XYZ file of C-alpha atoms in Angstrom:
169
model
C 36.665 9.447 -7.710
C 40.222 11.059 -7.670
C 42.002 11.313 -10.945
C 45.897 11.439 -11.251
C 47.573 14.290 -9.675
C 45.321 14.585 -6.740
C 42.625 16.527 -8.668
C 38.916 15.593 -8.236
C 37.052 13.925 -11.154
C 34.881 16.412 -13.077
C 31.632 15.321 -11.852
C 32.549 16.034 -8.244
C 30.866 19.093 -7.049
C 29.426 20.561 -3.805
C 25.804 19.581 -4.515
C 24.607 16.002 -3.799
C 21.526 14.233 -5.059
C 20.101 11.756 -2.577
C 17.482 9.007 -3.574
C 15.772 6.300 -1.809
C 14.907 8.487 1.347
C 12.095 7.333 3.775
C 9.069 9.557 3.096
C 9.028 10.448 6.853
C 12.540 11.809 6.986
C 12.845 15.275 8.271
C 15.350 18.145 6.879
C 16.801 18.012 10.342
C 17.616 14.354 10.275
C 19.253 15.118 6.919
C 21.312 17.882 8.345
C 22.491 15.713 11.240
C 23.413 12.845 9.033
C 25.116 14.871 6.212
C 26.496 17.394 8.595
C 29.079 14.883 9.950
C 31.127 15.472 6.963
C 31.368 19.225 6.955
C 29.255 22.454 7.064
C 26.069 22.364 4.869
C 24.953 25.284 2.893
C 21.435 23.956 2.117
C 19.125 20.872 2.113
C 16.228 20.690 -0.307
C 13.806 17.917 0.197
C 11.352 16.638 -2.492
C 7.766 17.058 -1.426
C 5.889 16.511 -4.633
C 4.548 13.073 -5.603
C 7.236 12.684 -8.232
C 10.182 13.935 -5.955
C 9.338 12.345 -2.653
C 12.025 10.284 -1.243
C 14.629 12.593 -2.704
C 16.874 15.460 -1.586
C 19.647 17.674 -2.603
C 22.332 18.357 -0.040
C 24.831 21.403 -0.860
C 28.096 21.576 0.994
C 30.198 24.666 1.528
C 33.270 22.575 0.380
C 33.665 20.082 -2.368
C 35.956 17.804 -0.430
C 33.247 17.497 2.268
C 30.508 16.668 -0.453
C 32.981 14.023 -1.999
C 33.644 12.532 1.454
C 29.734 12.362 2.228
C 29.223 10.846 -1.273
C 31.880 8.181 -0.788
C 30.579 7.203 2.758
C 26.801 7.500 2.592
C 26.226 5.941 -0.943
C 24.674 2.726 0.034
C 24.471 3.501 3.684
C 21.498 2.157 5.566
C 19.465 5.161 7.074
C 16.118 4.487 8.443
C 15.912 1.043 7.068
C 16.593 2.194 3.427
C 19.929 2.059 1.469
C 20.767 5.562 0.450
C 21.720 6.362 -3.233
C 24.023 9.570 -3.051
C 25.100 10.930 -6.431
C 26.714 14.222 -7.403
C 24.186 16.588 -8.851
C 24.844 16.880 -12.604
C 22.149 19.365 -13.883
C 23.553 18.907 -17.618
C 22.971 15.329 -17.473
C 19.675 15.581 -15.743
C 18.453 17.942 -18.333
C 19.684 15.691 -21.224
C 17.866 12.672 -19.563
C 14.774 14.607 -19.122
C 14.898 15.534 -22.983
C 15.589 11.833 -23.868
C 12.598 10.921 -21.711
C 10.334 13.308 -23.491
C 11.702 12.172 -26.821
C 10.850 8.369 -25.906
C 7.401 9.431 -24.683
C 6.662 11.213 -27.955
C 7.932 8.224 -30.001
C 5.810 5.806 -27.919
C 2.703 8.070 -28.554
C 3.373 8.030 -32.300
C 3.689 4.305 -32.362
C 0.470 3.870 -30.429
C -1.291 6.066 -33.038
C 0.219 4.022 -35.921
C -0.336 0.599 -34.494
C -2.918 1.011 -31.689
C -2.257 -0.111 -28.265
C -0.738 -3.590 -28.026
C -2.144 -4.313 -24.555
C -5.729 -5.300 -25.689
C -4.380 -7.507 -28.514
C -1.917 -9.222 -26.125
C -4.631 -9.699 -23.570
C -6.989 -11.248 -26.219
C -4.225 -13.624 -27.208
C -3.524 -14.686 -23.862
C -7.226 -15.345 -23.165
C -7.265 -17.624 -26.280
C -4.198 -19.449 -25.149
C -5.663 -19.968 -21.561
C -8.960 -21.321 -23.119
C -7.025 -23.584 -25.491
C -5.038 -25.042 -22.462
C -8.103 -25.506 -20.426
C -9.755 -27.482 -23.132
C -6.652 -29.686 -23.821
C -6.676 -30.456 -19.976
C -10.190 -31.284 -19.999
C -9.866 -33.661 -22.892
C -6.998 -35.474 -21.441
C -8.846 -35.785 -18.130
C -11.751 -37.250 -19.915
C -9.704 -39.800 -22.020
C -7.836 -40.895 -18.849
C -10.739 -41.695 -16.851
C -10.832 -41.695 -13.043
C -7.377 -41.891 -11.266
C -6.810 -45.106 -9.771
C -7.095 -43.709 -6.088
C -10.302 -41.959 -6.973
C -13.810 -43.694 -6.905
C -15.962 -43.176 -9.969
C -18.556 -40.540 -9.061
C -21.767 -42.031 -7.574
C -25.037 -41.308 -9.077
C -27.282 -38.872 -7.426
C -30.191 -41.382 -7.465
C -30.226 -44.970 -7.807
C -30.978 -46.416 -11.156
C -34.604 -47.121 -11.445
C -35.373 -50.817 -12.317
C -38.447 -51.873 -14.085
C -39.237 -54.454 -11.475
C -40.918 -53.508 -8.241
C -40.938 -55.338 -4.969
C -44.375 -56.578 -5.688
C -43.198 -58.476 -8.724
C -41.160 -60.833 -6.620
C -42.666 -63.910 -4.804
C -41.731 -63.724 -1.217
C -42.706 -67.167 -0.170
């Protein structure tokens, strides 16, 4: 992350964004893990449905944050590989705006063209039915397989002659 001259890259800062945390992790466990790299000012853990498994860790010193990011990104913690990034509020705001714009665009496309899912589902149903018919016809033309016996009739064929018609002597 260092650039020439020993300066830190512009994205390096004291606040780290941590993803892929276990939902059961406690703030104390995060303090213990991240505290190995230097004094921590604050840990904020996501608790809402859309933020569970994430946290912000803010260090007192930027070099401690850099060291933690370098060492803990990809680290296996509670059977999960952590994703540790520098918090970049400008990029997060931009990505949130981009996401909103994409959602609005998708909503407009749905209004114009209707949802594609029902049409896609109907097309798949037609295709599956066609494949079933083709398979059924190929089985009918091929007849029974050599290892299979033809199906036995449920009842023996009735003959017009009865046992009384025969001369038993």
